[in-house]
Amino acid sequence: MPIYEYVCAQCGSKFDALRSMNDSDKEIECAHCHSTDTHRALSLCFSHSDGHEIASSSSGGCTGCSGGSCSSCGH
């Protein structure tokens, strides 16, 4: 099960939750103030092995996807 990052619109807290992919965009309560006015945040990652880049969400892309996997620009 993936870990998703969320942001609370009420208090501004950022928190993580282990959820199934089917539940990733469903309502979730803020871990700090218990508001349900939350949204999933864009998660970025970078991986390397022996000095070689394996995966990066910051290379290329358009302004709409910030360099992640994007159907509009193909990066």
PDB file of N, CA, C and O in Angstrom:
ATOM      1  N   MET A   1       0.841  -1.167   0.000  1.00  0.00           N
ATOM      2  CA  MET A   1       0.000   0.000   0.000  1.00  0.00           C
ATOM      3  C   MET A   1       0.896   1.243   0.000  1.00  0.00           C
ATOM      4  O   MET A   1       1.833   1.326   0.784  1.00  0.00           O
ATOM      5  N   PRO A   2       0.615   2.215  -0.857  1.00  0.00           N
ATOM      6  CA  PRO A   2       1.440   3.423  -0.918  1.00  0.00           C
ATOM      7  C   PRO A   2       1.172   4.401   0.228  1.00  0.00           C
ATOM      8  O   PRO A   2       0.107   4.398   0.836  1.00  0.00           O
ATOM      9  N   ILE A   3       2.152   5.239   0.483  1.00  0.00           N
ATOM     10  CA  ILE A   3       2.009   6.318   1.448  1.00  0.00           C
ATOM     11  C   ILE A   3       1.728   7.595   0.663  1.00  0.00           C
ATOM     12  O   ILE A   3       2.468   7.935  -0.258  1.00  0.00           O
ATOM     13  N   TYR A   4       0.667   8.298   1.016  1.00  0.00           N
ATOM     14  CA  TYR A   4       0.295   9.540   0.354  1.00  0.00           C
ATOM     15  C   TYR A   4       0.503  10.703   1.310  1.00  0.00           C
ATOM     16  O   TYR A   4       0.365  10.564   2.518  1.00  0.00           O
ATOM     17  N   GLU A   5       0.818  11.861   0.735  1.00  0.00           N
ATOM     18  CA  GLU A   5       0.987  13.082   1.517  1.00  0.00           C
ATOM     19  C   GLU A   5      -0.252  13.944   1.343  1.00  0.00           C
ATOM     20  O   GLU A   5      -0.787  14.054   0.249  1.00  0.00           O
ATOM     21  N   TYR A   6      -0.692  14.563   2.430  1.00  0.00           N
ATOM     22  CA  TYR A   6      -1.886  15.416   2.421  1.00  0.00           C
ATOM     23  C   TYR A   6      -1.578  16.742   3.082  1.00  0.00           C
ATOM     24  O   TYR A   6      -0.670  16.846   3.908  1.00  0.00           O
ATOM     25  N   VAL A   7      -2.361  17.772   2.732  1.00  0.00           N
ATOM     26  CA  VAL A   7      -2.253  19.102   3.328  1.00  0.00           C
ATOM     27  C   VAL A   7      -3.633  19.509   3.811  1.00  0.00           C
ATOM     28  O   VAL A   7      -4.631  19.325   3.115  1.00  0.00           O
ATOM     29  N   CYS A   8      -3.690  20.075   5.005  1.00  0.00           N
ATOM     30  CA  CYS A   8      -4.944  20.545   5.579  1.00  0.00           C
ATOM     31  C   CYS A   8      -5.146  22.019   5.211  1.00  0.00           C
ATOM     32  O   CYS A   8      -4.264  22.844   5.457  1.00  0.00           O
ATOM     33  N   ALA A   9      -6.294  22.346   4.629  1.00  0.00           N
ATOM     34  CA  ALA A   9      -6.600  23.735   4.263  1.00  0.00           C
ATOM     35  C   ALA A   9      -6.929  24.575   5.488  1.00  0.00           C
ATOM     36  O   ALA A   9      -6.801  25.799   5.458  1.00  0.00           O
ATOM     37  N   GLN A  10      -7.327  23.963   6.581  1.00  0.00           N
ATOM     38  CA  GLN A  10      -7.695  24.697   7.793  1.00  0.00           C
ATOM     39  C   GLN A  10      -6.480  25.143   8.601  1.00  0.00           C
ATOM     40  O   GLN A  10      -6.370  26.299   8.974  1.00  0.00           O
ATOM     41  N   CYS A  11      -5.570  24.212   8.882  1.00  0.00           N
ATOM     42  CA  CYS A  11      -4.433  24.552   9.751  1.00  0.00           C
ATOM     43  C   CYS A  11      -3.085  24.553   9.020  1.00  0.00           C
ATOM     44  O   CYS A  11      -2.078  24.940   9.597  1.00  0.00           O
ATOM     45  N   GLY A  12      -3.057  24.092   7.768  1.00  0.00           N
ATOM     46  CA  GLY A  12      -1.822  24.087   6.998  1.00  0.00           C
ATOM     47  C   GLY A  12      -0.894  22.928   7.284  1.00  0.00           C
ATOM     48  O   GLY A  12       0.195  22.851   6.724  1.00  0.00           O
ATOM     49  N   SER A  13      -1.301  22.010   8.146  1.00  0.00           N
ATOM     50  CA  SER A  13      -0.457  20.865   8.481  1.00  0.00           C
ATOM     51  C   SER A  13      -0.294  19.942   7.281  1.00  0.00           C
ATOM     52  O   SER A  13      -1.194  19.783   6.467  1.00  0.00           O
ATOM     53  N   LYS A  14       0.880  19.322   7.209  1.00  0.00           N
ATOM     54  CA  LYS A  14       1.152  18.291   6.201  1.00  0.00           C
ATOM     55  C   LYS A  14       1.255  16.976   6.954  1.00  0.00           C
ATOM     56  O   LYS A  14       1.877  16.911   8.015  1.00  0.00           O
ATOM     57  N   PHE A  15       0.630  15.922   6.407  1.00  0.00           N
ATOM     58  CA  PHE A  15       0.688  14.625   7.064  1.00  0.00           C
ATOM     59  C   PHE A  15       0.654  13.521   6.031  1.00  0.00           C
ATOM     60  O   PHE A  15       0.248  13.726   4.882  1.00  0.00           O
ATOM     61  N   ASP A  16       1.122  12.345   6.400  1.00  0.00           N
ATOM     62  CA  ASP A  16       1.167  11.177   5.536  1.00  0.00           C
ATOM     63  C   ASP A  16       0.108  10.182   5.967  1.00  0.00           C
ATOM     64  O   ASP A  16      -0.259  10.129   7.146  1.00  0.00           O
ATOM     65  N   ALA A  17      -0.340   9.372   5.011  1.00  0.00           N
ATOM     66  CA  ALA A  17      -1.286   8.305   5.332  1.00  0.00           C
ATOM     67  C   ALA A  17      -1.023   7.115   4.423  1.00  0.00           C
ATOM     68  O   ALA A  17      -0.798   7.283   3.218  1.00  0.00           O
ATOM     69  N   LEU A  18      -1.030   5.940   5.004  1.00  0.00           N
ATOM     70  CA  LEU A  18      -0.898   4.694   4.275  1.00  0.00           C
ATOM     71  C   LEU A  18      -2.292   4.285   3.832  1.00  0.00           C
ATOM     72  O   LEU A  18      -3.134   3.956   4.674  1.00  0.00           O
ATOM     73  N   ARG A  19      -2.552   4.372   2.502  1.00  0.00           N
ATOM     74  CA  ARG A  19      -3.901   4.111   1.985  1.00  0.00           C
ATOM     75  C   ARG A  19      -3.812   3.353   0.676  1.00  0.00           C
ATOM     76  O   ARG A  19      -2.824   3.448  -0.047  1.00  0.00           O
ATOM     77  N   SER A  20      -4.881   2.656   0.343  1.00  0.00           N
ATOM     78  CA  SER A  20      -4.925   1.972  -0.948  1.00  0.00           C
ATOM     79  C   SER A  20      -5.048   3.012  -2.055  1.00  0.00           C
ATOM     80  O   SER A  20      -5.476   4.149  -1.819  1.00  0.00           O
ATOM     81  N   MET A  21      -4.675   2.655  -3.270  1.00  0.00           N
ATOM     82  CA  MET A  21      -4.766   3.576  -4.399  1.00  0.00           C
ATOM     83  C   MET A  21      -6.214   4.003  -4.631  1.00  0.00           C
ATOM     84  O   MET A  21      -6.470   5.139  -5.017  1.00  0.00           O
ATOM     85  N   ASN A  22      -7.161   3.118  -4.378  1.00  0.00           N
ATOM     86  CA  ASN A  22      -8.579   3.446  -4.549  1.00  0.00           C
ATOM     87  C   ASN A  22      -9.040   4.520  -3.573  1.00  0.00           C
ATOM     88  O   ASN A  22      -9.979   5.262  -3.854  1.00  0.00           O
ATOM     89  N   ASP A  23      -8.398   4.607  -2.412  1.00  0.00           N
ATOM     90  CA  ASP A  23      -8.800   5.565  -1.384  1.00  0.00           C
ATOM     91  C   ASP A  23      -7.952   6.835  -1.381  1.00  0.00           C
ATOM     92  O   ASP A  23      -8.189   7.727  -0.571  1.00  0.00           O
ATOM     93  N   SER A  24      -6.989   6.957  -2.285  1.00  0.00           N
ATOM     94  CA  SER A  24      -6.026   8.057  -2.227  1.00  0.00           C
ATOM     95  C   SER A  24      -6.661   9.442  -2.284  1.00  0.00           C
ATOM     96  O   SER A  24      -6.159  10.372  -1.662  1.00  0.00           O
ATOM     97  N   ASP A  25      -7.753   9.611  -3.009  1.00  0.00           N
ATOM     98  CA  ASP A  25      -8.399  10.925  -3.111  1.00  0.00           C
ATOM     99  C   ASP A  25      -9.698  11.027  -2.316  1.00  0.00           C
ATOM    100  O   ASP A  25     -10.390  12.031  -2.398  1.00  0.00           O
ATOM    101  N   LYS A  26      -9.997  10.014  -1.536  1.00  0.00           N
ATOM    102  CA  LYS A  26     -11.190  10.082  -0.686  1.00  0.00           C
ATOM    103  C   LYS A  26     -10.927  10.986   0.516  1.00  0.00           C
ATOM    104  O   LYS A  26      -9.791  11.243   0.875  1.00  0.00           O
ATOM    105  N   GLU A  27     -11.992  11.465   1.116  1.00  0.00           N
ATOM    106  CA  GLU A  27     -11.898  12.352   2.274  1.00  0.00           C
ATOM    107  C   GLU A  27     -11.044  11.708   3.367  1.00  0.00           C
ATOM    108  O   GLU A  27     -11.147  10.521   3.636  1.00  0.00           O
ATOM    109  N   ILE A  28     -10.190  12.533   3.978  1.00  0.00           N
ATOM    110  CA  ILE A  28      -9.357  12.066   5.085  1.00  0.00           C
ATOM    111  C   ILE A  28      -9.261  13.186   6.121  1.00  0.00           C
ATOM    112  O   ILE A  28      -9.210  14.366   5.779  1.00  0.00           O
ATOM    113  N   GLU A  29      -9.253  12.807   7.358  1.00  0.00           N
ATOM    114  CA  GLU A  29      -9.198  13.763   8.463  1.00  0.00           C
ATOM    115  C   GLU A  29      -7.760  14.194   8.723  1.00  0.00           C
ATOM    116  O   GLU A  29      -6.836  13.376   8.706  1.00  0.00           O
ATOM    117  N   CYS A  30      -7.576  15.486   8.977  1.00  0.00           N
ATOM    118  CA  CYS A  30      -6.259  16.026   9.322  1.00  0.00           C
ATOM    119  C   CYS A  30      -5.782  15.386  10.621  1.00  0.00           C
ATOM    120  O   CYS A  30      -6.526  15.300  11.596  1.00  0.00           O
ATOM    121  N   ALA A  31      -4.540  14.963  10.631  1.00  0.00           N
ATOM    122  CA  ALA A  31      -3.962  14.341  11.813  1.00  0.00           C
ATOM    123  C   ALA A  31      -3.762  15.345  12.951  1.00  0.00           C
ATOM    124  O   ALA A  31      -3.659  14.962  14.106  1.00  0.00           O
ATOM    125  N   HIS A  32      -3.737  16.643  12.629  1.00  0.00           N
ATOM    126  CA  HIS A  32      -3.480  17.672  13.647  1.00  0.00           C
ATOM    127  C   HIS A  32      -4.764  18.277  14.204  1.00  0.00           C
ATOM    128  O   HIS A  32      -4.989  18.271  15.408  1.00  0.00           O
ATOM    129  N   CYS A  33      -5.649  18.815  13.310  1.00  0.00           N
ATOM    130  CA  CYS A  33      -6.834  19.536  13.797  1.00  0.00           C
ATOM    131  C   CYS A  33      -8.142  18.778  13.555  1.00  0.00           C
ATOM    132  O   CYS A  33      -9.203  19.257  13.926  1.00  0.00           O
ATOM    133  N   HIS A  34      -8.070  17.635  12.901  1.00  0.00           N
ATOM    134  CA  HIS A  34      -9.202  16.748  12.637  1.00  0.00           C
ATOM    135  C   HIS A  34     -10.214  17.298  11.634  1.00  0.00           C
ATOM    136  O   HIS A  34     -11.311  16.780  11.512  1.00  0.00           O
ATOM    137  N   SER A  35      -9.845  18.343  10.889  1.00  0.00           N
ATOM    138  CA  SER A  35     -10.694  18.868   9.821  1.00  0.00           C
ATOM    139  C   SER A  35     -10.676  17.883   8.650  1.00  0.00           C
ATOM    140  O   SER A  35      -9.709  17.151   8.446  1.00  0.00           O
ATOM    141  N   THR A  36     -11.729  17.857   7.877  1.00  0.00           N
ATOM    142  CA  THR A  36     -11.755  17.034   6.665  1.00  0.00           C
ATOM    143  C   THR A  36     -11.556  17.896   5.414  1.00  0.00           C
ATOM    144  O   THR A  36     -11.706  17.418   4.301  1.00  0.00           O
ATOM    145  N   ASP A  37     -11.174  19.169   5.596  1.00  0.00           N
ATOM    146  CA  ASP A  37     -10.875  20.068   4.485  1.00  0.00           C
ATOM    147  C   ASP A  37      -9.411  19.871   4.091  1.00  0.00           C
ATOM    148  O   ASP A  37      -8.551  20.715   4.336  1.00  0.00           O
ATOM    149  N   THR A  38      -9.104  18.709   3.528  1.00  0.00           N
ATOM    150  CA  THR A  38      -7.748  18.312   3.178  1.00  0.00           C
ATOM    151  C   THR A  38      -7.677  17.949   1.706  1.00  0.00           C
ATOM    152  O   THR A  38      -8.692  17.675   1.070  1.00  0.00           O
ATOM    153  N   HIS A  39      -6.461  17.943   1.167  1.00  0.00           N
ATOM    154  CA  HIS A  39      -6.253  17.479  -0.204  1.00  0.00           C
ATOM    155  C   HIS A  39      -4.900  16.783  -0.303  1.00  0.00           C
ATOM    156  O   HIS A  39      -3.993  17.035   0.487  1.00  0.00           O
ATOM    157  N   ARG A  40      -4.815  15.902  -1.284  1.00  0.00           N
ATOM    158  CA  ARG A  40      -3.576  15.159  -1.500  1.00  0.00           C
ATOM    159  C   ARG A  40      -2.543  16.089  -2.112  1.00  0.00           C
ATOM    160  O   ARG A  40      -2.832  16.844  -3.029  1.00  0.00           O
ATOM    161  N   ALA A  41      -1.322  16.037  -1.598  1.00  0.00           N
ATOM    162  CA  ALA A  41      -0.232  16.887  -2.082  1.00  0.00           C
ATOM    163  C   ALA A  41       0.556  16.153  -3.162  1.00  0.00           C
ATOM    164  O   ALA A  41       0.543  14.921  -3.235  1.00  0.00           O
ATOM    165  N   LEU A  42       1.237  16.911  -3.992  1.00  0.00           N
ATOM    166  CA  LEU A  42       2.123  16.353  -4.997  1.00  0.00           C
ATOM    167  C   LEU A  42       3.370  15.836  -4.302  1.00  0.00           C
ATOM    168  O   LEU A  42       4.051  16.585  -3.588  1.00  0.00           O
ATOM    169  N   SER A  43       3.677  14.568  -4.468  1.00  0.00           N
ATOM    170  CA  SER A  43       4.857  13.967  -3.852  1.00  0.00           C
ATOM    171  C   SER A  43       5.957  13.855  -4.886  1.00  0.00           C
ATOM    172  O   SER A  43       5.727  13.429  -6.011  1.00  0.00           O
ATOM    173  N   LEU A  44       7.156  14.239  -4.519  1.00  0.00           N
ATOM    174  CA  LEU A  44       8.299  14.170  -5.415  1.00  0.00           C
ATOM    175  C   LEU A  44       9.292  13.151  -4.888  1.00  0.00           C
ATOM    176  O   LEU A  44       9.406  12.947  -3.687  1.00  0.00           O
ATOM    177  N   CYS A  45      10.018  12.525  -5.793  1.00  0.00           N
ATOM    178  CA  CYS A  45      11.035  11.567  -5.367  1.00  0.00           C
ATOM    179  C   CYS A  45      12.243  11.642  -6.286  1.00  0.00           C
ATOM    180  O   CYS A  45      12.172  12.148  -7.405  1.00  0.00           O
ATOM    181  N   PHE A  46      13.353  11.130  -5.822  1.00  0.00           N
ATOM    182  CA  PHE A  46      14.583  11.042  -6.603  1.00  0.00           C
ATOM    183  C   PHE A  46      15.302   9.787  -6.148  1.00  0.00           C
ATOM    184  O   PHE A  46      15.463   9.564  -4.949  1.00  0.00           O
ATOM    185  N   SER A  47      15.721   8.956  -7.092  1.00  0.00           N
ATOM    186  CA  SER A  47      16.441   7.725  -6.762  1.00  0.00           C
ATOM    187  C   SER A  47      17.732   7.663  -7.560  1.00  0.00           C
ATOM    188  O   SER A  47      17.787   8.095  -8.706  1.00  0.00           O
ATOM    189  N   HIS A  48      18.772   7.116  -6.946  1.00  0.00           N
ATOM    190  CA  HIS A  48      20.019   6.920  -7.673  1.00  0.00           C
ATOM    191  C   HIS A  48      20.704   5.669  -7.153  1.00  0.00           C
ATOM    192  O   HIS A  48      20.460   5.204  -6.045  1.00  0.00           O
ATOM    193  N   SER A  49      21.580   5.117  -7.983  1.00  0.00           N
ATOM    194  CA  SER A  49      22.339   3.936  -7.615  1.00  0.00           C
ATOM    195  C   SER A  49      23.716   4.049  -8.242  1.00  0.00           C
ATOM    196  O   SER A  49      23.837   4.306  -9.445  1.00  0.00           O
ATOM    197  N   ASP A  50      24.754   3.893  -7.469  1.00  0.00           N
ATOM    198  CA  ASP A  50      26.134   3.997  -7.946  1.00  0.00           C
ATOM    199  C   ASP A  50      26.374   5.294  -8.713  1.00  0.00           C
ATOM    200  O   ASP A  50      27.071   5.319  -9.722  1.00  0.00           O
ATOM    201  N   GLY A  51      25.755   6.377  -8.279  1.00  0.00           N
ATOM    202  CA  GLY A  51      25.961   7.668  -8.910  1.00  0.00           C
ATOM    203  C   GLY A  51      25.152   7.915 -10.158  1.00  0.00           C
ATOM    204  O   GLY A  51      25.272   8.955 -10.779  1.00  0.00           O
ATOM    205  N   HIS A  52      24.301   6.961 -10.554  1.00  0.00           N
ATOM    206  CA  HIS A  52      23.479   7.121 -11.752  1.00  0.00           C
ATOM    207  C   HIS A  52      22.022   7.341 -11.354  1.00  0.00           C
ATOM    208  O   HIS A  52      21.489   6.627 -10.517  1.00  0.00           O
ATOM    209  N   GLU A  53      21.392   8.317 -11.998  1.00  0.00           N
ATOM    210  CA  GLU A  53      19.991   8.609 -11.714  1.00  0.00           C
ATOM    211  C   GLU A  53      19.124   7.465 -12.232  1.00  0.00           C
ATOM    212  O   GLU A  53      19.260   7.019 -13.351  1.00  0.00           O
ATOM    213  N   ILE A  54      18.227   6.959 -11.392  1.00  0.00           N
ATOM    214  CA  ILE A  54      17.303   5.895 -11.776  1.00  0.00           C
ATOM    215  C   ILE A  54      15.937   6.482 -12.080  1.00  0.00           C
ATOM    216  O   ILE A  54      15.325   6.200 -13.083  1.00  0.00           O
ATOM    217  N   ALA A  55      15.446   7.323 -11.199  1.00  0.00           N
ATOM    218  CA  ALA A  55      14.125   7.934 -11.366  1.00  0.00           C
ATOM    219  C   ALA A  55      14.139   9.301 -10.720  1.00  0.00           C
ATOM    220  O   ALA A  55      14.706   9.484  -9.651  1.00  0.00           O
ATOM    221  N   SER A  56      13.505  10.239 -11.394  1.00  0.00           N
ATOM    222  CA  SER A  56      13.414  11.586 -10.856  1.00  0.00           C
ATOM    223  C   SER A  56      12.131  12.221 -11.330  1.00  0.00           C
ATOM    224  O   SER A  56      11.749  12.055 -12.477  1.00  0.00           O
ATOM    225  N   SER A  57      11.456  12.912 -10.457  1.00  0.00           N
ATOM    226  CA  SER A  57      10.238  13.603 -10.844  1.00  0.00           C
ATOM    227  C   SER A  57      10.517  15.067 -11.120  1.00  0.00           C
ATOM    228  O   SER A  57       9.609  15.852 -11.252  1.00  0.00           O
ATOM    229  N   SER A  58      11.788  15.447 -11.241  1.00  0.00           N
ATOM    230  CA  SER A  58      12.109  16.847 -11.470  1.00  0.00           C
ATOM    231  C   SER A  58      12.849  17.072 -12.780  1.00  0.00           C
ATOM    232  O   SER A  58      13.369  18.134 -13.016  1.00  0.00           O
ATOM    233  N   SER A  59      12.927  16.061 -13.652  1.00  0.00           N
ATOM    234  CA  SER A  59      13.647  16.247 -14.901  1.00  0.00           C
ATOM    235  C   SER A  59      12.672  16.434 -16.054  1.00  0.00           C
ATOM    236  O   SER A  59      11.807  15.606 -16.300  1.00  0.00           O
ATOM    237  N   GLY A  60      12.807  17.558 -16.748  1.00  0.00           N
ATOM    238  CA  GLY A  60      11.965  17.831 -17.906  1.00  0.00           C
ATOM    239  C   GLY A  60      10.545  18.163 -17.507  1.00  0.00           C
ATOM    240  O   GLY A  60      10.273  18.592 -16.416  1.00  0.00           O
ATOM    241  N   GLY A  61       9.643  17.955 -18.440  1.00  0.00           N
ATOM    242  CA  GLY A  61       8.237  18.174 -18.150  1.00  0.00           C
ATOM    243  C   GLY A  61       7.789  19.577 -18.478  1.00  0.00           C
ATOM    244  O   GLY A  61       8.541  20.416 -18.949  1.00  0.00           O
ATOM    245  N   CYS A  62       6.540  19.812 -18.249  1.00  0.00           N
ATOM    246  CA  CYS A  62       5.954  21.118 -18.503  1.00  0.00           C
ATOM    247  C   CYS A  62       5.614  21.790 -17.172  1.00  0.00           C
ATOM    248  O   CYS A  62       5.775  21.197 -16.126  1.00  0.00           O
ATOM    249  N   THR A  63       5.108  22.986 -17.213  1.00  0.00           N
ATOM    250  CA  THR A  63       4.770  23.669 -15.973  1.00  0.00           C
ATOM    251  C   THR A  63       3.538  23.071 -15.320  1.00  0.00           C
ATOM    252  O   THR A  63       3.337  23.218 -14.129  1.00  0.00           O
ATOM    253  N   GLY A  64       2.715  22.370 -16.087  1.00  0.00           N
ATOM    254  CA  GLY A  64       1.512  21.763 -15.531  1.00  0.00           C
ATOM    255  C   GLY A  64       1.787  20.551 -14.671  1.00  0.00           C
ATOM    256  O   GLY A  64       1.045  20.249 -13.747  1.00  0.00           O
ATOM    257  N   CYS A  65       2.874  19.832 -14.951  1.00  0.00           N
ATOM    258  CA  CYS A  65       3.151  18.610 -14.192  1.00  0.00           C
ATOM    259  C   CYS A  65       4.403  18.730 -13.335  1.00  0.00           C
ATOM    260  O   CYS A  65       4.776  17.793 -12.655  1.00  0.00           O
ATOM    261  N   SER A  66       5.088  19.839 -13.398  1.00  0.00           N
ATOM    262  CA  SER A  66       6.319  20.084 -12.623  1.00  0.00           C
ATOM    263  C   SER A  66       7.373  19.003 -12.832  1.00  0.00           C
ATOM    264  O   SER A  66       8.096  18.650 -11.923  1.00  0.00           O
ATOM    265  N   GLY A  67       7.396  18.422 -14.025  1.00  0.00           N
ATOM    266  CA  GLY A  67       8.442  17.455 -14.338  1.00  0.00           C
ATOM    267  C   GLY A  67       8.089  16.032 -14.003  1.00  0.00           C
ATOM    268  O   GLY A  67       8.890  15.143 -14.197  1.00  0.00           O
ATOM    269  N   GLY A  68       6.888  15.765 -13.521  1.00  0.00           N
ATOM    270  CA  GLY A  68       6.465  14.400 -13.229  1.00  0.00           C
ATOM    271  C   GLY A  68       5.880  13.739 -14.456  1.00  0.00           C
ATOM    272  O   GLY A  68       5.884  14.288 -15.540  1.00  0.00           O
ATOM    273  N   SER A  69       5.375  12.556 -14.309  1.00  0.00           N
ATOM    274  CA  SER A  69       4.732  11.853 -15.407  1.00  0.00           C
ATOM    275  C   SER A  69       3.486  12.618 -15.809  1.00  0.00           C
ATOM    276  O   SER A  69       2.611  12.869 -15.012  1.00  0.00           O
ATOM    277  N   CYS A  70       3.413  12.995 -17.083  1.00  0.00           N
ATOM    278  CA  CYS A  70       2.349  13.900 -17.516  1.00  0.00           C
ATOM    279  C   CYS A  70       1.785  13.478 -18.860  1.00  0.00           C
ATOM    280  O   CYS A  70       2.525  13.226 -19.789  1.00  0.00           O
ATOM    281  N   SER A  71       0.488  13.418 -18.972  1.00  0.00           N
ATOM    282  CA  SER A  71      -0.135  13.057 -20.247  1.00  0.00           C
ATOM    283  C   SER A  71      -0.166  14.233 -21.210  1.00  0.00           C
ATOM    284  O   SER A  71      -0.270  14.036 -22.409  1.00  0.00           O
ATOM    285  N   SER A  72      -0.031  15.466 -20.711  1.00  0.00           N
ATOM    286  CA  SER A  72      -0.106  16.619 -21.625  1.00  0.00           C
ATOM    287  C   SER A  72       1.218  16.894 -22.324  1.00  0.00           C
ATOM    288  O   SER A  72       1.225  17.349 -23.454  1.00  0.00           O
ATOM    289  N   CYS A  73       2.343  16.613 -21.679  1.00  0.00           N
ATOM    290  CA  CYS A  73       3.635  16.888 -22.327  1.00  0.00           C
ATOM    291  C   CYS A  73       4.421  15.609 -22.642  1.00  0.00           C
ATOM    292  O   CYS A  73       5.403  15.666 -23.338  1.00  0.00           O
ATOM    293  N   GLY A  74       3.997  14.483 -22.096  1.00  0.00           N
ATOM    294  CA  GLY A  74       4.653  13.216 -22.390  1.00  0.00           C
ATOM    295  C   GLY A  74       5.906  12.924 -21.588  1.00  0.00           C
ATOM    296  O   GLY A  74       6.586  11.946 -21.824  1.00  0.00           O
ATOM    297  N   HIS A  75       6.267  13.765 -20.654  1.00  0.00           N
ATOM    298  CA  HIS A  75       7.468  13.509 -19.824  1.00  0.00           C
ATOM    299  C   HIS A  75       7.107  12.761 -18.582  1.00  0.00           C
ATOM    300  O   HIS A  75       6.123  12.899 -17.984  1.00  0.00           O
TER     301      HIS A  75
END
